Amino acid sequence: MTISTATTTTSPSRAPLAGFAVQLVLLAVLAVYSGLSSWGWVAGVAFGAVLCGLLHRAALPALGWANMVTFGRAILTGGVFALVASAASGTVVPAALLVTIAAVALAMDGVDGQVARRTGTSSAFGARFDMEVDAFLILVLSVSAALEYGWWALAIGAFRYLFVAASWALPWLNAALPPRFGRKVVAAQQGVMLAVVVSGLLPAWLAIAALAVALGSLTWSFGRDIAWLYQASRVRHSARSRWSAQLVTQ
């Protein structure tokens, strides 16, 4: 007897609703142990509603195991978002609790990819889902760091969203990038450094230095990719020009 590794976990109509219920339970637990402010509740509920609404709108045949792992990471990210929103509104939030939840979400980052490869369920949607959860978690952690060390730290989380915004005006930024190990290292470094900084374990000067290193490495990584994309666009433009000239002369 053979068992398909692509077995789905739940129906597309139930998964987002179940996820939203789990998000509410997580917020209730956080409220008991940390005392979420009203802004924390608003942020957490809004995040869960948008997340589950977008998943429902995607109208997937079903969420596979890999996407369910990513979904779990997204729900934890919603909890981190609620805690940071509470901290921003003046509520004292236990750093250990915030960092623990963020660390679990970060640690699960490699799990969904492995599950997708082992079960043969890799997809463009899954890769995009994973990337968006990563980006939002980094943004939330950078906000937490910015509350303590200055709003310049917010640039760490905003970098990716600024890149996306720039791609609307400059379509050549949307071209596919070649895989690079350095890009993966820099991406992983951001979450780790931000989590350590937010934990409060580092003295202020060392925390600021860590944030500066994270921002500097991110600037280098994006700068290198943008330069490559620009050069690739020039090559494509030159090739199209030569092809057009050949057609005219024929």
XYZ file of C-alpha atoms in Angstrom:
250
model
C 0.000 0.000 0.000
C 1.356 3.422 -0.928
C 0.668 6.644 0.898
C 0.784 9.906 -1.017
C 3.144 12.438 0.587
C 1.058 15.263 -0.817
C -1.847 14.484 1.481
C -3.590 17.656 2.527
C -4.391 18.559 6.080
C -7.687 20.353 5.874
C -10.175 21.830 3.466
C -9.527 25.271 1.954
C -12.661 26.687 3.569
C -11.826 25.507 7.088
C -8.084 26.210 7.247
C -8.231 30.039 7.332
C -11.127 30.011 9.816
C -9.322 27.524 12.066
C -6.175 29.627 11.820
C -8.045 32.759 12.863
C -9.431 30.900 15.883
C -5.898 29.831 16.836
C -4.742 33.434 16.460
C -7.427 34.587 18.894
C -6.462 31.864 21.385
C -2.807 32.956 21.183
C -3.801 36.569 21.802
C -5.876 35.527 24.812
C -2.920 33.597 26.258
C -0.619 36.576 25.704
C -3.152 38.857 27.371
C -3.097 36.641 30.462
C 0.690 36.427 30.697
C 1.716 39.872 29.464
C -1.335 42.102 29.532
C -1.979 43.155 25.966
C -3.083 46.741 25.519
C -6.112 47.617 23.412
C -3.732 48.487 20.585
C -2.118 45.082 20.944
C -5.509 43.415 20.590
C -6.378 45.560 17.561
C -3.052 44.769 15.891
C -3.288 41.032 16.581
C -6.895 40.668 15.482
C -6.361 42.805 12.385
C -3.300 40.762 11.429
C -5.164 37.486 11.871
C -8.163 38.727 9.894
C -6.033 39.980 6.981
C -3.860 36.846 6.962
C -6.769 34.415 6.993
C -8.768 36.542 4.569
C -5.925 36.502 2.046
C -5.508 32.740 2.423
C -9.219 32.225 1.873
C -9.133 34.502 -1.180
C -6.236 32.491 -2.619
C -8.771 29.663 -3.045
C -6.177 26.906 -2.796
C -7.461 23.353 -3.298
C -6.068 22.684 0.188
C -3.222 23.716 2.464
C -0.504 21.093 2.437
C 1.770 20.302 5.361
C 4.435 22.813 4.295
C 1.949 25.668 4.022
C 0.457 24.681 7.361
C 3.902 25.081 8.947
C 4.200 28.520 7.341
C 0.673 29.305 8.537
C 1.753 28.419 12.071
C 4.748 30.730 11.759
C 2.448 33.491 10.542
C 0.167 33.064 13.567
C 3.180 33.328 15.891
C 4.215 36.457 13.975
C 0.768 37.864 14.715
C 1.468 37.297 18.403
C 4.786 39.131 18.135
C 3.015 41.959 16.308
C 0.451 42.255 19.110
C 3.193 42.378 21.764
C 5.174 45.039 19.888
C 2.014 47.105 19.349
C 1.352 46.889 23.085
C 4.908 47.999 23.840
C 4.540 50.903 21.411
C 1.413 52.047 23.248
C 3.251 52.111 26.576
C 2.465 48.683 28.010
C 5.414 46.882 29.590
C 5.919 43.678 27.615
C 8.196 40.888 28.928
C 11.128 40.772 26.525
C 11.635 37.074 27.222
C 8.107 36.264 26.052
C 8.401 38.347 22.891
C 11.798 36.900 21.980
C 10.719 33.324 22.720
C 7.771 33.526 20.334
C 9.887 35.269 17.684
C 12.670 32.695 18.095
C 10.241 29.808 17.569
C 8.895 31.480 14.423
C 12.443 32.070 13.160
C 13.505 28.500 13.968
C 10.561 27.140 11.987
C 11.703 29.085 8.921
C 13.682 26.193 7.484
C 11.094 23.574 8.386
C 8.430 24.504 5.837
C 10.926 24.386 2.975
C 12.198 20.971 4.018
C 8.655 19.656 4.373
C 7.754 20.987 0.914
C 10.773 19.291 -0.660
C 10.260 15.987 1.149
C 6.573 15.828 0.280
C 6.997 17.114 -3.249
C 4.608 19.998 -2.624
C 6.863 22.957 -3.418
C 4.948 25.741 -5.135
C 5.252 29.383 -6.095
C 2.507 30.213 -3.603
C 4.339 28.426 -0.779
C 7.603 30.216 -1.535
C 5.841 33.593 -1.639
C 3.894 32.831 1.549
C 7.109 31.917 3.350
C 8.885 35.060 2.100
C 6.077 37.386 3.152
C 5.925 35.911 6.659
C 9.698 36.305 7.007
C 9.584 39.898 5.799
C 6.778 40.899 8.140
C 8.411 39.266 11.167
C 11.646 41.150 10.448
C 9.661 44.382 10.087
C 7.920 43.850 13.451
C 11.197 43.027 15.208
C 12.816 46.112 13.684
C 9.957 48.224 15.069
C 10.617 46.721 18.497
C 14.312 47.563 18.191
C 13.463 51.061 16.958
C 11.361 51.725 20.056
C 14.482 51.272 22.161
C 17.372 52.410 19.969
C 15.935 54.899 17.491
C 13.768 54.832 14.420
C 16.752 54.390 12.115
C 16.609 50.691 13.049
C 13.245 50.484 11.299
C 15.130 50.635 7.993
C 16.135 46.992 8.514
C 12.552 45.826 8.224
C 11.489 48.480 5.710
C 14.205 47.676 3.160
C 12.301 44.879 1.463
C 9.061 46.872 1.268
C 10.899 49.876 -0.194
C 12.384 47.548 -2.799
C 8.906 46.272 -3.706
C 7.588 49.839 -3.935
C 10.507 50.824 -6.175
C 9.782 47.863 -8.470
C 6.376 49.376 -9.274
C 8.127 52.363 -10.844
C 11.125 50.394 -12.162
C 9.868 47.111 -13.657
C 13.399 45.810 -14.271
C 13.655 45.246 -10.512
C 11.093 42.434 -10.892
C 13.450 40.199 -12.876
C 14.484 36.890 -11.330
C 17.714 36.930 -9.349
C 20.292 34.141 -9.459
C 20.510 32.140 -6.217
C 23.259 33.394 -3.928
C 24.415 31.931 -0.649
C 25.382 35.359 0.678
C 21.815 36.601 0.291
C 20.532 33.696 2.395
C 23.144 34.335 5.092
C 22.244 38.031 5.303
C 18.519 37.234 5.438
C 19.003 34.738 8.269
C 21.294 37.133 10.111
C 18.640 39.852 10.286
C 16.215 37.795 12.349
C 18.878 36.470 14.710
C 20.447 39.872 15.350
C 17.112 41.579 15.860
C 15.948 38.887 18.272
C 19.160 39.205 20.304
C 18.891 43.000 20.361
C 15.218 42.934 21.380
C 15.994 40.456 24.172
C 17.771 43.241 26.088
C 20.730 40.982 26.864
C 23.226 43.254 25.126
C 24.550 46.545 26.504
C 23.244 49.537 24.575
C 26.474 50.178 22.649
C 26.714 46.561 21.515
C 23.025 46.442 20.568
C 23.471 49.562 18.420
C 26.581 48.032 16.831
C 24.656 44.832 16.051
C 21.845 46.829 14.434
C 24.388 48.798 12.398
C 26.007 45.573 11.180
C 22.601 44.128 10.277
C 21.634 47.282 8.368
C 25.030 47.506 6.674
C 24.991 43.897 5.490
C 21.411 44.300 4.266
C 22.375 47.445 2.348
C 25.273 45.573 0.751
C 23.056 42.615 -0.203
C 20.301 44.745 -1.721
C 22.834 46.989 -3.411
C 24.562 44.052 -5.059
C 21.263 42.601 -6.266
C 20.049 45.953 -7.588
C 23.326 46.444 -9.469
C 22.989 42.954 -10.985
C 19.369 43.597 -11.990
C 20.311 46.916 -13.594
C 23.136 45.346 -15.585
C 20.847 42.510 -16.677
C 18.230 45.034 -17.824
C 20.849 46.864 -19.886
C 21.921 43.601 -21.515
C 18.316 42.746 -22.357
C 17.716 46.251 -23.734
C 20.845 46.020 -25.882
C 19.810 42.599 -27.195
C 16.332 43.859 -28.090
C 17.842 46.882 -29.865
C 20.147 44.692 -31.958
C 17.272 42.359 -32.820
C 15.064 45.277 -33.855
C 17.874 46.703 -36.009
C 18.317 43.357 -37.753
C 14.590 43.165 -38.524
C 14.643 46.665 -40.016
C 17.581 45.895 -42.304
C 16.097 42.638 -43.579
